[in-house]
Amino acid sequence: MKIKLLASTNLSVTKEKILVFPFFSGETISSGNKELDKKISLFSDLYLKLDSGEFRIAFYDQGSFLFLNIGDRKNWKVKEFLLAIRKSVRIIKDNKILNASIFLDSLLPQEDIFSQIVENILLAEYDFSKYKKESGFTINNIEIITSRLLEAQKGIKRGTVIGESLNFARDLSNTPGGEMTPSLLATVAVKELSKLKNLRTEVFNLKKIKELKMGGILGVSQGSAEEPKMILVEYLGKKKDKKIDLAFIGKGLTFDSGGLNIKTGDSMLGMHMDMSGGASVLAAIRAIALLNLPINIMCFIPAVENMSSGNSYRPGDLLRAYNGKIIEVKNTDAEGRIILADALSFAVKKYKPELIIDVATLTGASVIALGNRAIAMFTNKDEMESDFRKIGDKSGDIVWPLPCWDEYQEEIASSFGDVANTGSNKGVGGAILAAMFLKNFIDGHPWIHLDIATTMTSIENQGMAKGATGTGVRYLIQFAQEFEEIKKGLK
Ligand code: BES
Ligand code: MG
Ligand code: ZN
């Protein structure tokens, strides 16, 4: 699909094209074109009756209209506006219409919205259909009609990079576990990223992981026939300086069976998406490189499969992580934090980044706490929590804070090692305890942990296809973009 820009004055109308009019409750629609406005006015009774969120397709002699009520003008909110855009695209797609023009001029009080419009068009157009006999319908062209041409031009460029990166993450996540093993994930990462400017990739194999004594990764992977990998991506976007500003760490669990604490019932279904954190990191660094952001970032993705077999690691095992701390395994299904322990401590020791962000589908408990509409955010920089939240609001990846105060630490005290991988107080505060566990491996560095189990898969009525959402990608990109400003607060 192509997204194009069209000045209101150059509008053409054909049978093959649907004209999309999102409009505010009670307001009559104007296209800026007299002829067209006459035709639209023939339908004013019909569209003015639509309630907020309702839509109608109407046919006229030269083509068709899509009217979509997006609520009251005085309640305009970015989030709801972008949802309306996504819904419009889904309607066009469901009706198998090849070309569309969306009229936006009267709807845009906010600066800088074009990139997000384009991201959301691409998000909504996406389907994971490449395994179907008949691949899904795709829209050919969407034109954005506006008079703010320069602004829109820039927005289309940025939005296309971000939108395509989001869908790259979704493709990685949606691919079944057997076809997205640690080795295959590493292969795609190298293939897709190493061709980009200022990017360098490297993959640690089993031998190297053993040499480095990453006992967490070794423990979790030992029950699987698949060799673990550690994927590293270095992006140096600053001209002279080589110092690493940010480290991105993504959980790359390519399939989580739970291990010997095997998952029961339906809870194993969807666990091929347990590498979504890794996918987000790869997609974000792709976008950051294509946008040429002036920042240096190191990415680490421990890629591992958690299986149950005669070789599996066991409850009661004591694993030595990269930083020397001994992890007591109380439950083999709390594996994400164990592989992240090695990645975090390696990143901190070798690169000393100014700030670390890890992204992981870490706990079902985060979903219990927050539902499916916000990412759970944890940080050891309490005083910057609201700055970090604002980045989420701007990016479209909403993050919401949960505490990780040191007093929680006693709940993951270990009897035989230094730290246990699950809590002693059964079942309570699971998302927090997972974050507390990670906190043992960052050596006091500024750190943000995003538990994206909440938003890993799409929910109904959000104008997105079933399956992976690409959650976290936009947060990381926005963070990189604003890092110079954030850095001042870290001192
Ligand atoms: N990958 C899961 C968490 C998860 C659950 C992600 C649902 C996405 C959707 C993680 O490895 C896990 O199994 N966590 C356990 C931890 C428990 C054993 C302490 C959980 O959440 O049940
Ligand atoms: Mg698990
Ligand atoms: Zn997992």
XYZ file of C-alpha atoms and ligand atoms in Angstrom:
515
model
C 0.000 0.000 0.000
C 1.131 3.524 -0.775
C 0.279 6.580 1.240
C 0.204 9.779 -0.760
C -0.405 13.381 -0.138
C -2.899 15.425 -2.062
C -3.636 19.134 -1.891
C -7.343 19.784 -1.421
C -7.306 21.679 -4.718
C -6.123 18.693 -6.799
C -8.893 16.360 -5.831
C -10.117 13.913 -8.441
C -13.093 11.645 -8.104
C -13.451 8.177 -9.626
C -15.636 5.142 -9.170
C -12.747 3.103 -7.818
C -12.063 5.488 -5.007
C -13.888 5.957 -1.726
C -13.880 9.434 -0.189
C -13.556 9.202 3.565
C -14.977 11.915 5.794
C -14.370 11.618 9.486
C -16.557 14.379 10.989
C -17.562 15.872 14.328
C -21.047 15.265 15.758
C -23.572 17.782 14.507
C -21.232 19.466 12.017
C -21.914 19.475 8.300
C -19.140 18.202 6.065
C -17.278 20.388 3.636
C -14.678 19.047 1.218
C -13.407 22.400 -0.038
C -14.794 21.532 -3.476
C -18.162 23.038 -4.495
C -19.301 20.289 -6.860
C -18.501 17.636 -4.331
C -20.108 19.507 -1.471
C -23.395 19.476 -3.371
C -23.264 15.686 -3.589
C -22.304 15.343 0.043
C -25.177 17.560 1.096
C -27.599 15.056 -0.451
C -26.571 12.714 2.367
C -26.615 15.209 5.214
C -29.749 13.717 6.775
C -28.110 10.333 6.768
C -24.762 11.216 8.252
C -25.995 13.772 10.777
C -28.020 11.000 12.405
C -24.928 8.885 13.066
C -23.812 8.622 16.692
C -20.251 8.934 17.853
C -18.253 5.956 16.538
C -20.896 5.047 13.942
C -20.162 4.997 10.220
C -22.013 4.610 6.928
C -20.933 3.982 3.329
C -23.042 5.828 0.741
C -22.968 5.563 -3.056
C -23.470 8.421 -5.459
C -23.226 8.699 -9.286
C -19.439 9.091 -9.378
C -18.293 6.895 -6.515
C -18.772 6.355 -2.793
C -18.433 8.149 0.528
C -17.539 6.850 3.955
C -18.924 9.000 6.769
C -17.536 8.366 10.225
C -18.677 10.284 13.289
C -15.686 10.902 15.569
C -17.522 12.548 18.444
C -17.689 16.144 19.708
C -15.202 18.724 18.507
C -14.764 20.085 22.030
C -13.716 16.642 23.292
C -11.085 16.122 20.618
C -8.414 13.728 21.826
C -5.465 12.441 19.811
C -6.007 8.874 20.948
C -9.633 8.796 19.844
C -8.898 10.579 16.611
C -6.229 8.026 15.692
C -8.601 5.220 16.590
C -11.088 6.713 14.122
C -8.378 6.703 11.449
C -7.614 3.042 12.125
C -11.291 2.127 12.044
C -11.747 3.920 8.713
C -8.895 1.918 7.220
C -10.350 -1.363 8.519
C -13.744 -0.494 7.021
C -12.130 0.249 3.640
C -10.245 -3.024 3.830
C -13.215 -5.112 4.952
C -15.180 -3.724 2.004
C -12.327 -4.585 -0.364
C -11.962 -1.053 -1.710
C -8.649 -0.464 -3.465
C -8.273 3.308 -3.242
C -9.305 5.910 -0.731
C -8.903 9.597 0.013
C -9.216 10.748 3.591
C -10.272 14.348 4.260
C -8.558 15.646 7.343
C -8.336 19.396 7.091
C -11.102 20.425 9.431
C -10.088 17.885 12.058
C -6.543 18.709 13.011
C -6.081 21.169 15.818
C -2.734 19.630 16.735
C 0.679 20.198 15.230
C 2.837 17.233 14.401
C 0.001 14.807 13.933
C 0.732 13.631 10.398
C 3.354 11.095 11.348
C 0.922 9.485 13.784
C -1.837 9.459 11.190
C 0.400 7.560 8.797
C 1.619 5.147 11.515
C -1.972 4.359 12.345
C -2.998 3.858 8.725
C -0.192 1.321 8.361
C -1.035 -0.325 11.686
C -4.648 -0.743 10.619
C -3.891 -1.990 7.106
C -1.678 -4.807 8.393
C -2.813 -8.430 8.478
C -0.791 -11.536 9.155
C -2.021 -13.570 6.215
C 1.073 -14.925 4.556
C 0.348 -18.461 5.787
C -3.167 -18.444 4.348
C -3.930 -20.122 1.049
C -5.465 -16.930 -0.163
C -3.490 -14.006 1.051
C -5.593 -11.162 2.417
C -6.882 -8.109 0.615
C -4.606 -5.080 0.612
C -5.523 -1.488 -0.146
C -3.539 0.028 -3.041
C -3.492 3.728 -2.234
C -4.571 5.999 0.523
C -4.454 9.712 -0.141
C -4.368 12.200 2.653
C -6.151 15.377 1.644
C -4.908 18.480 3.391
C -3.745 22.019 2.782
C -0.878 21.705 5.302
C 1.385 20.212 2.656
C 4.878 20.756 4.026
C 4.022 19.482 7.455
C 2.227 16.508 5.977
C 5.132 15.668 3.692
C 7.502 15.368 6.639
C 4.928 13.412 8.604
C 4.439 10.891 5.808
C 8.167 10.217 5.664
C 8.565 9.684 9.393
C 5.242 7.880 9.780
C 6.030 5.442 6.991
C 9.335 4.477 8.594
C 7.695 3.986 11.983
C 4.595 2.232 10.645
C 6.619 -0.201 8.553
C 8.887 -0.895 11.509
C 5.875 -1.609 13.694
C 4.637 -4.114 11.153
C 8.106 -5.659 10.930
C 7.892 -6.312 14.681
C 4.416 -7.786 14.255
C 5.602 -10.135 11.513
C 8.420 -11.393 13.733
C 6.089 -11.931 16.680
C 3.260 -13.527 14.725
C 5.499 -16.094 13.046
C 5.007 -19.547 14.670
C 7.638 -20.683 17.174
C 9.072 -23.416 14.957
C 9.822 -20.882 12.249
C 11.147 -18.201 14.541
C 13.685 -20.122 16.606
C 16.610 -18.292 18.238
C 18.777 -19.023 15.174
C 16.119 -17.851 12.733
C 15.448 -14.692 14.739
C 19.171 -13.959 14.681
C 19.295 -14.559 10.928
C 16.440 -12.138 10.236
C 17.974 -9.529 12.528
C 21.305 -9.693 10.711
C 19.678 -9.731 7.282
C 17.306 -6.829 7.897
C 19.548 -4.609 9.970
C 23.134 -4.955 8.874
C 22.358 -3.289 5.547
C 21.317 -0.055 7.274
C 23.542 2.952 7.771
C 25.497 3.168 11.055
C 24.271 -0.253 12.182
C 26.390 -3.251 13.053
C 25.085 -6.643 14.147
C 26.760 -9.479 15.967
C 25.449 -12.837 17.177
C 26.896 -14.782 20.110
C 26.482 -18.534 19.652
C 26.385 -21.227 22.350
C 30.154 -21.488 22.534
C 30.534 -17.752 23.110
C 27.677 -17.694 25.639
C 29.469 -20.471 27.549
C 32.764 -18.592 27.416
C 31.080 -15.501 28.795
C 29.518 -17.600 31.599
C 25.976 -16.441 30.992
C 24.526 -19.077 33.277
C 20.943 -17.798 33.065
C 20.678 -18.198 29.311
C 22.451 -21.552 29.506
C 20.072 -22.805 32.208
C 16.843 -21.812 30.498
C 17.921 -23.086 27.073
C 19.270 -26.462 28.142
C 15.958 -28.315 27.712
C 15.572 -27.205 24.125
C 16.995 -28.709 20.929
C 17.510 -25.140 19.736
C 20.794 -23.410 20.405
C 20.448 -20.089 22.271
C 21.771 -16.889 20.729
C 22.508 -13.427 21.964
C 21.776 -10.862 19.272
C 23.655 -7.583 19.509
C 22.958 -4.498 17.442
C 25.096 -1.401 17.664
C 23.828 1.896 16.276
C 26.280 4.795 16.215
C 24.326 7.821 15.008
C 26.698 10.422 16.461
C 29.451 11.640 14.195
C 32.432 11.546 16.550
C 31.417 10.339 19.969
C 31.287 6.549 20.427
C 29.997 6.519 23.966
C 26.758 4.545 24.319
C 23.779 6.664 25.374
C 21.118 4.022 25.609
C 20.922 0.257 25.924
C 17.777 -1.495 24.661
C 17.251 -5.022 25.912
C 14.461 -7.232 24.572
C 13.229 -10.586 25.820
C 13.611 -12.984 22.898
C 11.877 -16.097 24.220
C 10.965 -17.700 20.899
C 8.641 -20.204 22.538
C 7.669 -20.459 26.197
C 6.237 -23.852 27.123
C 6.906 -23.084 30.785
C 9.617 -25.747 30.930
C 9.124 -28.446 33.578
C 6.598 -26.146 35.270
C 4.712 -26.646 32.060
C 1.928 -24.262 31.129
C -1.528 -25.796 31.358
C -4.802 -25.324 29.511
C -4.801 -22.554 26.958
C -2.054 -20.574 28.637
C 0.640 -21.956 26.283
C -1.237 -20.687 23.241
C 0.308 -17.474 21.996
C 3.671 -18.157 23.594
C 5.412 -17.968 20.206
C 4.947 -14.234 20.793
C 7.120 -14.323 23.917
C 9.906 -12.764 21.849
C 7.863 -9.594 21.301
C 10.239 -7.519 23.439
C 13.123 -8.586 21.205
C 11.033 -7.829 18.120
C 10.256 -4.337 19.471
C 13.916 -3.603 20.019
C 14.877 -4.772 16.512
C 12.063 -2.772 14.943
C 12.822 0.348 16.963
C 16.505 0.358 16.085
C 15.576 -0.136 12.432
C 13.403 2.982 12.554
C 15.969 4.976 14.530
C 18.636 4.170 11.934
C 16.346 5.045 9.021
C 15.442 8.318 10.719
C 19.138 8.943 11.241
C 18.732 10.040 14.858
C 21.914 11.500 16.387
C 22.315 9.045 19.267
C 24.347 5.925 20.110
C 22.423 2.830 21.116
C 23.417 -0.744 21.922
C 20.749 -3.467 21.693
C 20.836 -6.903 23.315
C 18.365 -9.674 22.606
C 18.832 -12.957 24.439
C 17.063 -15.438 22.140
C 16.114 -18.691 23.826
C 13.469 -21.423 23.717
C 11.998 -22.688 27.014
C 11.140 -26.373 26.599
C 10.406 -29.328 28.768
C 12.578 -32.413 28.194
C 15.030 -34.756 29.881
C 17.629 -32.009 29.677
C 15.508 -29.207 31.072
C 16.632 -27.025 33.935
C 14.842 -27.862 37.124
C 13.097 -26.127 39.982
C 15.776 -25.965 42.679
C 18.595 -25.300 40.228
C 21.109 -22.650 41.222
C 22.328 -20.703 38.191
C 25.268 -18.327 38.136
C 24.350 -15.210 36.133
C 26.888 -13.171 34.171
C 27.451 -10.807 37.115
C 28.156 -13.716 39.480
C 24.876 -13.607 41.405
C 23.311 -16.997 42.038
C 19.713 -17.348 40.898
C 17.580 -19.884 42.697
C 15.090 -21.329 40.216
C 11.807 -21.835 42.008
C 9.701 -21.980 38.869
C 10.987 -22.727 35.366
C 8.153 -20.696 33.848
C 9.605 -17.477 35.271
C 12.343 -17.780 32.644
C 12.268 -14.360 30.990
C 13.804 -12.605 33.981
C 16.571 -15.232 34.093
C 17.755 -14.641 30.523
C 17.377 -10.882 30.996
C 19.631 -11.084 34.063
C 22.570 -12.037 31.819
C 21.733 -9.461 29.158
C 21.269 -6.608 31.644
C 24.450 -7.289 33.586
C 26.444 -7.733 30.374
C 25.138 -4.419 28.975
C 25.938 -2.584 32.186
C 29.408 -4.035 32.635
C 30.631 -3.772 29.042
C 28.999 -0.552 27.850
C 27.990 1.568 30.857
C 25.083 3.222 29.015
C 23.521 6.378 30.457
C 20.209 4.577 30.682
C 18.886 1.065 30.083
C 15.430 0.177 28.835
C 14.310 -3.436 28.823
C 11.170 -4.574 27.053
C 9.680 -7.943 27.924
C 6.506 -10.014 27.871
C 7.402 -10.832 31.435
C 4.343 -11.560 33.561
C 0.711 -12.589 33.369
C 0.427 -10.611 36.620
C 0.930 -7.321 34.768
C -2.164 -8.156 32.728
C -4.142 -8.807 35.913
C -3.005 -5.433 37.258
C -3.490 -3.207 34.196
C -5.571 -5.066 31.634
C -4.682 -4.758 27.970
C -4.519 -1.014 27.387
C -1.275 0.142 28.969
C 2.284 -1.111 29.278
C 3.459 -1.597 32.878
C 6.436 0.660 33.531
C 8.992 0.368 36.336
C 11.988 2.593 36.976
C 14.647 3.211 39.595
C 14.541 6.936 38.709
C 11.404 7.745 40.696
C 11.748 11.479 40.186
C 11.537 11.048 36.400
C 8.550 8.758 36.327
C 6.208 11.402 34.963
C 8.670 12.421 32.217
C 8.876 8.792 31.177
C 5.105 8.549 31.169
C 4.734 11.602 28.948
C 6.979 10.006 26.340
C 4.504 7.140 26.202
C 1.520 9.466 25.779
C 3.218 11.219 22.894
C 4.350 8.043 21.179
C 1.068 6.148 21.253
C 2.460 3.397 23.531
C 0.776 4.291 26.819
C 2.870 3.316 29.849
C 1.624 3.281 33.441
C 3.851 3.119 36.520
C 3.986 0.404 39.151
C 6.391 0.551 42.114
C 9.694 -1.266 42.501
C 10.740 -0.044 45.934
C 13.547 -1.853 47.695
C 11.260 -3.045 50.466
C 9.799 -5.585 48.011
C 13.204 -7.207 47.741
C 12.700 -9.448 50.785
C 9.858 -11.189 48.943
C 12.302 -12.701 46.450
C 14.993 -13.543 49.001
C 16.621 -16.894 48.262
C 17.414 -19.630 50.775
C 20.304 -21.153 48.840
C 21.338 -18.516 46.310
C 21.354 -14.710 46.123
C 17.942 -14.114 44.614
C 14.913 -16.296 43.803
C 13.107 -16.106 40.492
C 9.629 -16.056 42.062
C 8.059 -14.660 45.209
C 7.600 -16.361 48.545
C 4.147 -14.849 49.030
C 2.278 -16.941 46.465
C 0.689 -15.114 43.601
C 0.645 -11.525 44.791
C 2.404 -8.598 43.139
C 3.919 -10.796 40.443
C 4.713 -8.004 37.982
C 6.471 -6.022 40.709
C 8.499 -8.997 41.916
C 9.687 -9.700 38.377
C 10.867 -6.087 38.138
C 12.549 -6.404 41.550
C 14.395 -9.456 40.292
C 15.723 -7.512 37.279
C 16.812 -4.698 39.576
C 19.454 -7.084 40.945
C 21.270 -7.011 37.620
C 21.543 -3.328 36.726
C 24.113 -2.316 39.300
C 22.248 0.885 40.164
C 22.260 2.274 36.600
C 19.312 4.428 35.482
C 16.804 1.909 34.188
C 13.296 1.488 32.837
C 11.562 -1.862 32.614
C 8.535 -2.204 30.348
C 6.364 -5.268 30.942
C 4.547 -5.575 27.610
C 2.643 -8.794 28.356
C -0.350 -6.457 28.744
C -0.372 -5.161 25.191
C 1.306 -8.062 23.368
C -1.840 -8.958 21.415
C -4.580 -6.773 19.991
C -8.008 -6.424 21.563
C -11.370 -5.888 19.882
C -12.592 -2.559 18.542
C -9.139 -1.037 18.264
C -8.960 -1.102 14.486
C -6.158 -3.661 14.396
C -5.796 -7.207 13.102
C -5.681 -10.159 15.498
C -2.274 -11.072 16.890
C 0.801 -9.048 17.727
C 0.609 -5.265 18.092
C 4.228 -4.113 17.887
C 3.885 -2.732 21.398
C 6.930 -0.856 22.703
C 8.366 0.085 19.308
C 6.991 3.620 19.336
C 8.012 4.157 22.946
C 11.636 3.309 22.197
C 11.754 5.528 19.108
C 10.227 8.497 20.934
C 12.619 7.946 23.820
C 15.629 8.007 21.520
C 14.307 11.144 19.912
C 13.934 12.970 23.221
C 16.977 11.555 24.951
C 19.089 14.739 24.921
C 16.365 16.427 26.953
C 15.859 13.455 29.276
C 19.574 13.192 29.911
C 19.550 16.525 31.750
C 17.266 15.007 34.364
C 19.506 11.976 34.894
C 22.383 13.950 36.342
N 5.912 -15.304 29.049
C 5.263 -15.404 30.287
C 4.403 -14.187 30.629
C 3.226 -13.904 29.735
C 1.948 -14.312 30.074
C 3.399 -13.167 28.584
C 0.888 -14.017 29.261
C 2.314 -12.856 27.762
C 1.059 -13.277 28.100
C 6.301 -15.565 31.406
O 7.454 -16.233 31.061
C 5.656 -16.384 32.477
O 5.362 -17.521 32.218
N 5.449 -15.801 33.656
C 4.838 -16.477 34.742
C 5.603 -16.148 36.008
C 5.208 -16.985 37.191
C 5.637 -18.410 36.995
C 5.874 -16.403 38.423
C 3.398 -15.982 34.829
O 3.149 -14.810 34.553
O 2.526 -16.793 35.129
Mg 7.279 -18.359 31.317
Zn 7.963 -16.159 29.065
